[in-house]
Amino acid sequence: MRVEFLGTGGAVTTPQPFCRCRVCAEARERGVPYSRLGPSVFVHGPDVLVDTPEDIKEGLNRSSIQNIAAGLYSHWHPDHVMGRRVWEMNLDFRAWPRENTPTDIYLPQQVGHDFRKMLGSWDHLKFLEDHGAIRIIELTDGDTFTLNDTRITPFRVAEDYVYAFLFEAAEKRLLIAPDELNGWKPPDYLSDLDLAVLPQGLAEFDPFTGERRIPKHHPVLRVEATFDDTLEIVEKLGAKRTILTHVEEIDGLTHDDLQTLGARLRDEGRNIDFAYDTLIVDV
Ligand SMILES: [Zn+2]
Ligand SMILES: [Zn+2]
C-alpha cells in the first residue's frame, strides 16, 4: 500500500484568506509544503479516497492518482465533505448516450445516518447517484469490505459519530484515523500496525516553549484532543511509524516548525513524522 496525502490541513486550512499570521504569510508566498488543503488521503493499492474537503479537486489534480476505485467518508463535518461535487468528474458530458463511470461510495453506519440530517450531504449524494456519478453503499457496524486484495474495516472512535479505518493487505496493517480522537483508547486489535495516520491534535501548549496557547477553560479543550493527548495515543498504539496530519492553521506552527518537532520526537525514540501536502509514504 501507499498513502498519498492530498490535503493535510484541518478545519481551518493554510493559508486562511486574509490572515496575516506568519504561517499563512509564508504559505501564501511559498505554496507546498507550507500551504495545506483540507483533510484527505488516498490509499494506493485499494485505490480508496478518504473524505472530500472543498478543495479536493486541486489535491487530485496535482496527485499521482490514476484511478479511484472507491470513496470513503469518516464523518459528517464540513471540512471532510464539502467537496462532494468532485464525483461529477464521473459524468460523461460529451457522449450521447452518456457513458458514466460511477464510483462506489462507502458510508459507515453512523455516517449514513448523519448525512441524512447534516449539511445536505445525503440529498447531494443521492442527486449524484441518480445522475450516475456514484453508487452509495451503506455499511453496518462490523462490516468489512475488500478492494484489490485489501481488507478495509471501518470502526468508531470514542467520538462515536466518527470512524477510523484499518487497511490490511499482504501482511501490512495501516490505520487511517482522519479526525476527532478526543477520549479515544486504542483497542487491542490495532496492535502490530505498520503505519498509523492520526490527526495532530490542538497545540494547547507551544511545543517548543511550553507556553500555554489555548486558555485553560476554553470549551474546545473538552471536545478536541490536544497534541499531548495524541502523543499518548501514539504511545499506546505502538505502531512502527506514525504520521500526524489534520494540521490546524490556528496552531501557529509552520511546516519547518513541524519538521523540527518531528526530528526532536525521533531523537527521543518516537517514530513520528508530520505530514505535508503531496507527501507519499509506502507501507
Ligand atoms: Zn476535520
Ligand atoms: Zn494564519
mmCIF file of C-alpha atoms and ligand atoms in Angstrom:
data_model
loop_
_atom_site.group_PDB
_atom_site.id
_atom_site.type_symbol
_atom_site.label_atom_id
_atom_site.label_comp_id
_atom_site.label_asym_id
_atom_site.label_seq_id
_atom_site.Cartn_x
_atom_site.Cartn_y
_atom_site.Cartn_z
ATOM 1 C CA MET A 1 0.000 0.000 0.000
ATOM 2 C CA ARG A 2 1.000 3.584 -0.480
ATOM 3 C CA VAL A 3 -0.510 6.590 1.271
ATOM 4 C CA GLU A 4 -0.692 9.888 -0.569
ATOM 5 C CA PHE A 5 -1.552 12.980 1.463
ATOM 6 C CA LEU A 6 -3.770 15.149 -0.720
ATOM 7 C CA GLY A 7 -4.535 17.682 1.985
ATOM 8 C CA THR A 8 -3.038 17.942 5.467
ATOM 9 C CA GLY A 9 -4.851 20.988 6.807
ATOM 10 C CA GLY A 10 -7.575 20.862 9.425
ATOM 11 C CA ALA A 11 -10.929 22.572 9.766
ATOM 12 C CA VAL A 12 -9.027 25.783 9.011
ATOM 13 C CA THR A 13 -6.736 25.326 6.033
ATOM 14 C CA THR A 14 -3.496 27.187 5.354
ATOM 15 C CA PRO A 15 -3.385 29.944 4.235
ATOM 16 C CA GLN A 16 -6.682 31.192 5.614
ATOM 17 C CA PRO A 17 -7.995 34.006 3.383
ATOM 18 C CA PHE A 18 -6.778 37.424 4.562
ATOM 19 C CA CYS A 19 -4.931 36.021 7.601
ATOM 20 C CA ARG A 20 -1.666 37.886 8.169
ATOM 21 C CA CYS A 21 -0.118 35.435 10.642
ATOM 22 C CA ARG A 22 3.389 34.178 9.858
ATOM 23 C CA VAL A 23 2.132 30.666 8.989
ATOM 24 C CA CYS A 24 -0.339 31.965 6.416
ATOM 25 C CA ALA A 25 2.015 34.625 5.037
ATOM 26 C CA GLU A 26 4.696 32.021 4.381
ATOM 27 C CA ALA A 27 2.202 29.546 2.892
ATOM 28 C CA ARG A 28 0.796 32.205 0.572
ATOM 29 C CA GLU A 29 4.258 33.072 -0.670
ATOM 30 C CA ARG A 30 5.843 29.635 -0.895
ATOM 31 C CA GLY A 31 2.958 27.204 -1.505
ATOM 32 C CA VAL A 32 3.516 23.477 -0.878
ATOM 33 C CA PRO A 33 4.747 22.186 1.552
ATOM 34 C CA TYR A 34 3.868 25.318 3.543
ATOM 35 C CA SER A 35 0.263 25.514 2.339
ATOM 36 C CA ARG A 36 -2.300 22.869 3.293
ATOM 37 C CA LEU A 37 -5.554 21.854 1.628
ATOM 38 C CA GLY A 38 -8.418 20.319 3.599
ATOM 39 C CA PRO A 39 -8.023 16.850 5.138
ATOM 40 C CA SER A 40 -7.937 13.967 2.657
ATOM 41 C CA VAL A 41 -5.727 10.968 1.962
ATOM 42 C CA PHE A 42 -5.624 8.424 -0.838
ATOM 43 C CA VAL A 43 -4.560 4.827 -0.278
ATOM 44 C CA HIS A 44 -2.946 3.327 -3.372
ATOM 45 C CA GLY A 45 -3.452 -0.425 -3.674
ATOM 46 C CA PRO A 46 -7.135 -0.490 -2.780
ATOM 47 C CA ASP A 47 -7.263 2.905 -4.528
ATOM 48 C CA VAL A 48 -9.524 4.487 -1.947
ATOM 49 C CA LEU A 49 -10.094 8.194 -1.438
ATOM 50 C CA VAL A 50 -10.845 9.088 2.179
ATOM 51 C CA ASP A 51 -13.001 12.237 2.531
ATOM 52 C CA THR A 52 -13.583 15.093 0.106
ATOM 53 C CA PRO A 53 -12.827 18.556 1.533
ATOM 54 C CA GLU A 54 -13.914 21.564 -0.529
ATOM 55 C CA ASP A 55 -10.554 21.825 -2.296
ATOM 56 C CA ILE A 56 -10.244 18.115 -3.167
ATOM 57 C CA LYS A 57 -10.179 18.776 -6.918
ATOM 58 C CA GLU A 58 -6.927 20.684 -6.533
ATOM 59 C CA GLY A 59 -5.461 17.875 -4.423
ATOM 60 C CA LEU A 60 -6.395 15.270 -7.030
ATOM 61 C CA ASN A 61 -5.128 17.312 -9.960
ATOM 62 C CA ARG A 62 -1.624 17.566 -8.538
ATOM 63 C CA SER A 63 -1.565 13.952 -7.262
ATOM 64 C CA SER A 64 -0.112 10.776 -8.776
ATOM 65 C CA ILE A 65 -3.534 9.055 -8.685
ATOM 66 C CA GLN A 66 -4.601 7.251 -11.837
ATOM 67 C CA ASN A 67 -7.849 5.667 -10.735
ATOM 68 C CA ILE A 68 -10.227 5.893 -7.780
ATOM 69 C CA ALA A 69 -11.870 2.546 -7.011
ATOM 70 C CA ALA A 70 -13.926 3.817 -4.083
ATOM 71 C CA GLY A 71 -14.623 6.759 -1.818
ATOM 72 C CA LEU A 72 -14.997 6.602 1.953
ATOM 73 C CA TYR A 73 -16.329 9.140 4.402
ATOM 74 C CA SER A 74 -15.174 9.311 8.021
ATOM 75 C CA HIS A 75 -17.814 11.686 9.456
ATOM 76 C CA TRP A 76 -20.164 14.482 8.505
ATOM 77 C CA HIS A 77 -18.107 17.559 9.415
ATOM 78 C CA PRO A 78 -17.847 20.210 6.684
ATOM 79 C CA ASP A 79 -14.046 20.061 6.386
ATOM 80 C CA HIS A 80 -14.401 16.397 5.317
ATOM 81 C CA VAL A 81 -17.414 16.513 2.973
ATOM 82 C CA MET A 82 -17.836 19.837 1.226
ATOM 83 C CA GLY A 83 -16.043 18.737 -1.940
ATOM 84 C CA ARG A 84 -18.743 16.160 -2.808
ATOM 85 C CA ARG A 85 -19.138 17.744 -6.240
ATOM 86 C CA VAL A 86 -15.811 16.176 -7.200
ATOM 87 C CA TRP A 87 -17.741 12.995 -8.084
ATOM 88 C CA GLU A 88 -19.248 14.839 -11.055
ATOM 89 C CA MET A 89 -15.947 14.000 -12.763
ATOM 90 C CA ASN A 90 -17.532 10.579 -13.376
ATOM 91 C CA LEU A 91 -20.288 12.043 -15.532
ATOM 92 C CA ASP A 92 -19.915 11.908 -19.265
ATOM 93 C CA PHE A 93 -20.840 15.361 -20.547
ATOM 94 C CA ARG A 94 -19.590 14.668 -24.076
ATOM 95 C CA ALA A 95 -21.080 11.479 -25.491
ATOM 96 C CA TRP A 96 -24.704 10.557 -26.004
ATOM 97 C CA PRO A 97 -25.932 8.249 -24.713
ATOM 98 C CA ARG A 98 -23.768 9.033 -21.707
ATOM 99 C CA GLU A 99 -21.056 6.636 -20.626
ATOM 100 C CA ASN A 100 -20.805 7.472 -16.942
ATOM 101 C CA THR A 101 -18.262 5.704 -14.731
ATOM 102 C CA PRO A 102 -19.723 5.782 -11.210
ATOM 103 C CA THR A 103 -17.510 5.382 -8.128
ATOM 104 C CA ASP A 104 -18.621 3.254 -5.165
ATOM 105 C CA ILE A 105 -19.028 5.444 -2.107
ATOM 106 C CA TYR A 106 -18.931 3.581 1.195
ATOM 107 C CA LEU A 107 -20.735 5.168 4.125
ATOM 108 C CA PRO A 108 -20.207 3.686 7.588
ATOM 109 C CA GLN A 109 -23.446 3.228 9.526
ATOM 110 C CA GLN A 110 -23.495 6.443 11.559
ATOM 111 C CA VAL A 111 -22.104 8.495 8.683
ATOM 112 C CA GLY A 112 -25.092 7.431 6.570
ATOM 113 C CA HIS A 113 -27.433 8.446 9.396
ATOM 114 C CA ASP A 114 -25.722 11.791 9.971
ATOM 115 C CA PHE A 115 -25.548 12.607 6.257
ATOM 116 C CA ARG A 116 -29.362 12.461 6.204
ATOM 117 C CA LYS A 117 -29.521 15.277 8.789
ATOM 118 C CA MET A 118 -26.417 17.398 8.310
ATOM 119 C CA LEU A 119 -25.297 19.802 5.559
ATOM 120 C CA GLY A 120 -27.451 18.205 2.858
ATOM 121 C CA SER A 121 -24.839 15.506 2.285
ATOM 122 C CA TRP A 122 -27.379 12.704 1.754
ATOM 123 C CA ASP A 123 -29.514 14.716 -0.659
ATOM 124 C CA HIS A 124 -26.433 15.692 -2.600
ATOM 125 C CA LEU A 125 -25.017 12.152 -2.778
ATOM 126 C CA LYS A 126 -28.452 10.850 -3.856
ATOM 127 C CA PHE A 127 -28.503 13.502 -6.573
ATOM 128 C CA LEU A 128 -25.059 12.332 -7.730
ATOM 129 C CA GLU A 129 -26.229 8.711 -7.625
ATOM 130 C CA ASP A 130 -29.373 9.487 -9.613
ATOM 131 C CA HIS A 131 -27.193 11.108 -12.274
ATOM 132 C CA GLY A 132 -24.838 8.128 -12.437
ATOM 133 C CA ALA A 133 -21.774 9.666 -10.781
ATOM 134 C CA ILE A 134 -21.631 7.373 -7.754
ATOM 135 C CA ARG A 135 -23.139 4.267 -6.160
ATOM 136 C CA ILE A 136 -23.883 4.628 -2.447
ATOM 137 C CA ILE A 137 -23.026 1.592 -0.341
ATOM 138 C CA GLU A 138 -24.207 1.834 3.258
ATOM 139 C CA LEU A 139 -22.290 -0.248 5.763
ATOM 140 C CA THR A 140 -23.430 -1.668 9.079
ATOM 141 C CA ASP A 141 -21.019 -1.527 12.013
ATOM 142 C CA GLY A 142 -18.844 -4.643 11.929
ATOM 143 C CA ASP A 143 -18.889 -4.857 8.116
ATOM 144 C CA THR A 144 -15.604 -5.072 6.276
ATOM 145 C CA PHE A 145 -15.089 -4.894 2.541
ATOM 146 C CA THR A 146 -12.264 -5.868 0.225
ATOM 147 C CA LEU A 147 -10.856 -3.896 -2.690
ATOM 148 C CA ASN A 148 -7.967 -5.199 -4.761
ATOM 149 C CA ASP A 149 -6.966 -7.711 -2.033
ATOM 150 C CA THR A 150 -7.021 -5.071 0.691
ATOM 151 C CA ARG A 151 -9.416 -5.618 3.568
ATOM 152 C CA ILE A 152 -10.896 -2.394 4.917
ATOM 153 C CA THR A 153 -12.550 -2.234 8.328
ATOM 154 C CA PRO A 154 -14.275 0.958 9.447
ATOM 155 C CA PHE A 155 -14.770 1.334 13.200
ATOM 156 C CA ARG A 156 -15.956 4.042 15.548
ATOM 157 C CA VAL A 157 -13.575 6.025 17.739
ATOM 158 C CA ALA A 158 -14.631 7.417 21.167
ATOM 159 C CA GLU A 159 -16.486 10.312 19.493
ATOM 160 C CA ASP A 160 -18.831 7.703 18.145
ATOM 161 C CA TYR A 161 -20.082 9.542 15.069
ATOM 162 C CA VAL A 162 -16.541 9.408 13.687
ATOM 163 C CA TYR A 163 -14.875 6.426 12.011
ATOM 164 C CA ALA A 164 -11.298 5.360 11.526
ATOM 165 C CA PHE A 165 -10.236 2.691 9.025
ATOM 166 C CA LEU A 166 -7.965 -0.324 9.265
ATOM 167 C CA PHE A 167 -6.447 -1.363 5.929
ATOM 168 C CA GLU A 168 -4.898 -4.855 5.753
ATOM 169 C CA ALA A 169 -3.015 -6.167 2.706
ATOM 170 C CA ALA A 170 -0.138 -8.600 2.203
ATOM 171 C CA GLU A 171 0.658 -8.750 5.944
ATOM 172 C CA LYS A 172 0.757 -4.954 6.181
ATOM 173 C CA ARG A 173 -1.515 -3.048 8.531
ATOM 174 C CA LEU A 174 -2.367 0.602 8.070
ATOM 175 C CA LEU A 175 -4.578 2.768 10.279
ATOM 176 C CA ILE A 176 -6.149 5.919 8.886
ATOM 177 C CA ALA A 177 -7.875 7.987 11.576
ATOM 178 C CA PRO A 178 -8.924 11.234 9.870
ATOM 179 C CA ASP A 179 -10.082 13.246 12.899
ATOM 180 C CA GLU A 180 -11.605 13.560 16.384
ATOM 181 C CA LEU A 181 -9.599 11.289 18.669
ATOM 182 C CA ASN A 182 -10.756 13.029 21.848
ATOM 183 C CA GLY A 183 -11.001 10.412 24.602
ATOM 184 C CA TRP A 184 -10.022 7.518 22.354
ATOM 185 C CA LYS A 185 -8.278 4.489 23.817
ATOM 186 C CA PRO A 186 -6.826 2.337 21.029
ATOM 187 C CA PRO A 187 -8.345 -1.174 21.111
ATOM 188 C CA ASP A 188 -6.131 -4.287 21.245
ATOM 189 C CA TYR A 189 -6.906 -5.300 17.664
ATOM 190 C CA LEU A 190 -4.892 -2.329 16.454
ATOM 191 C CA SER A 191 -1.601 -3.818 17.614
ATOM 192 C CA ASP A 192 1.129 -4.518 15.051
ATOM 193 C CA LEU A 193 0.416 -1.536 12.837
ATOM 194 C CA ASP A 194 2.995 -0.729 10.199
ATOM 195 C CA LEU A 195 1.741 2.823 9.875
ATOM 196 C CA ALA A 196 -0.747 4.935 11.807
ATOM 197 C CA VAL A 197 -2.028 8.170 10.276
ATOM 198 C CA LEU A 198 -3.572 10.312 13.005
ATOM 199 C CA PRO A 199 -4.799 13.876 13.469
ATOM 200 C CA GLN A 200 -2.185 16.021 15.183
ATOM 201 C CA GLY A 201 -4.429 17.409 17.921
ATOM 202 C CA LEU A 202 -4.579 21.007 19.063
ATOM 203 C CA ALA A 203 -1.470 22.732 20.358
ATOM 204 C CA GLU A 204 -2.728 23.579 23.849
ATOM 205 C CA PHE A 205 0.895 24.459 24.635
ATOM 206 C CA ASP A 206 3.606 25.704 22.327
ATOM 207 C CA PRO A 207 5.650 22.521 21.753
ATOM 208 C CA PHE A 208 8.920 24.490 21.781
ATOM 209 C CA THR A 209 8.457 26.950 24.665
ATOM 210 C CA GLY A 210 5.826 25.102 26.690
ATOM 211 C CA GLU A 211 3.813 28.327 26.826
ATOM 212 C CA ARG A 212 0.028 27.915 27.021
ATOM 213 C CA ARG A 213 -1.621 28.770 23.682
ATOM 214 C CA ILE A 214 -5.254 27.901 24.389
ATOM 215 C CA PRO A 215 -6.879 29.369 27.530
ATOM 216 C CA LYS A 216 -7.261 26.685 30.194
ATOM 217 C CA HIS A 217 -11.069 26.867 30.361
ATOM 218 C CA HIS A 218 -11.654 27.183 26.621
ATOM 219 C CA PRO A 219 -14.503 24.777 25.755
ATOM 220 C CA VAL A 220 -12.575 23.442 22.741
ATOM 221 C CA LEU A 221 -10.313 21.560 25.165
ATOM 222 C CA ARG A 222 -13.284 19.489 26.327
ATOM 223 C CA VAL A 223 -14.207 18.333 22.823
ATOM 224 C CA GLU A 224 -10.929 18.124 20.937
ATOM 225 C CA ALA A 225 -7.831 16.002 21.508
ATOM 226 C CA THR A 226 -4.682 18.011 22.163
ATOM 227 C CA PHE A 227 -1.229 17.322 20.804
ATOM 228 C CA ASP A 228 -0.272 15.846 24.201
ATOM 229 C CA ASP A 229 -3.336 13.542 24.069
ATOM 230 C CA THR A 230 -2.196 12.493 20.600
ATOM 231 C CA LEU A 231 1.279 11.590 21.851
ATOM 232 C CA GLU A 232 -0.346 9.336 24.477
ATOM 233 C CA ILE A 233 -2.396 7.637 21.763
ATOM 234 C CA VAL A 234 0.747 7.174 19.654
ATOM 235 C CA GLU A 235 2.442 5.567 22.643
ATOM 236 C CA LYS A 236 -0.459 3.182 23.290
ATOM 237 C CA LEU A 237 -0.838 2.237 19.627
ATOM 238 C CA GLY A 238 2.857 1.440 19.318
ATOM 239 C CA ALA A 239 2.753 1.490 15.502
ATOM 240 C CA LYS A 240 6.080 1.029 13.722
ATOM 241 C CA ARG A 241 5.636 4.506 12.303
ATOM 242 C CA THR A 242 3.164 7.331 12.901
ATOM 243 C CA ILE A 243 2.392 10.275 10.660
ATOM 244 C CA LEU A 244 0.414 13.192 12.070
ATOM 245 C CA THR A 245 -1.857 15.240 9.834
ATOM 246 C CA HIS A 246 -5.005 17.445 10.101
ATOM 247 C CA VAL A 247 -2.723 20.353 10.983
ATOM 248 C CA GLU A 248 -4.744 23.354 12.132
ATOM 249 C CA GLU A 249 -3.720 26.799 10.915
ATOM 250 C CA ILE A 250 -4.646 28.209 14.340
ATOM 251 C CA ASP A 251 -1.909 26.145 15.979
ATOM 252 C CA GLY A 252 0.574 28.663 14.551
ATOM 253 C CA LEU A 253 3.150 26.067 13.517
ATOM 254 C CA THR A 254 4.884 26.284 10.160
ATOM 255 C CA HIS A 255 5.986 23.310 8.087
ATOM 256 C CA ASP A 256 9.571 23.957 9.215
ATOM 257 C CA ASP A 257 8.482 24.075 12.880
ATOM 258 C CA LEU A 258 6.803 20.692 12.476
ATOM 259 C CA GLN A 259 9.806 19.150 10.746
ATOM 260 C CA THR A 260 11.977 20.363 13.654
ATOM 261 C CA LEU A 261 9.490 18.958 16.151
ATOM 262 C CA GLY A 262 9.393 15.636 14.282
ATOM 263 C CA ALA A 263 13.189 15.400 14.394
ATOM 264 C CA ARG A 264 13.108 16.051 18.147
ATOM 265 C CA LEU A 265 10.482 13.357 18.720
ATOM 266 C CA ARG A 266 12.518 10.878 16.682
ATOM 267 C CA ASP A 267 15.623 11.762 18.734
ATOM 268 C CA GLU A 268 13.556 10.797 21.766
ATOM 269 C CA GLY A 269 12.981 7.406 20.139
ATOM 270 C CA ARG A 270 9.475 8.004 18.769
ATOM 271 C CA ASN A 271 8.974 7.273 15.093
ATOM 272 C CA ILE A 272 6.710 10.239 14.362
ATOM 273 C CA ASP A 273 6.585 12.449 11.283
ATOM 274 C CA PHE A 274 4.370 15.351 10.315
ATOM 275 C CA ALA A 275 2.557 15.158 7.013
ATOM 276 C CA TYR A 276 2.567 17.846 4.364
ATOM 277 C CA ASP A 277 0.549 18.119 1.174
ATOM 278 C CA THR A 278 1.805 15.807 -1.632
ATOM 279 C CA LEU A 279 3.736 13.547 0.809
ATOM 280 C CA ILE A 280 3.742 9.912 -0.353
ATOM 281 C CA VAL A 281 4.600 7.086 2.031
ATOM 282 C CA ASP A 282 4.929 3.375 1.297
ATOM 283 C CA VAL A 283 3.548 0.833 3.742
HETATM 284 ZN ZN ZN B 1 -11.612 17.666 10.449
HETATM 285 ZN ZN ZN B 2 -2.942 32.431 9.625
#
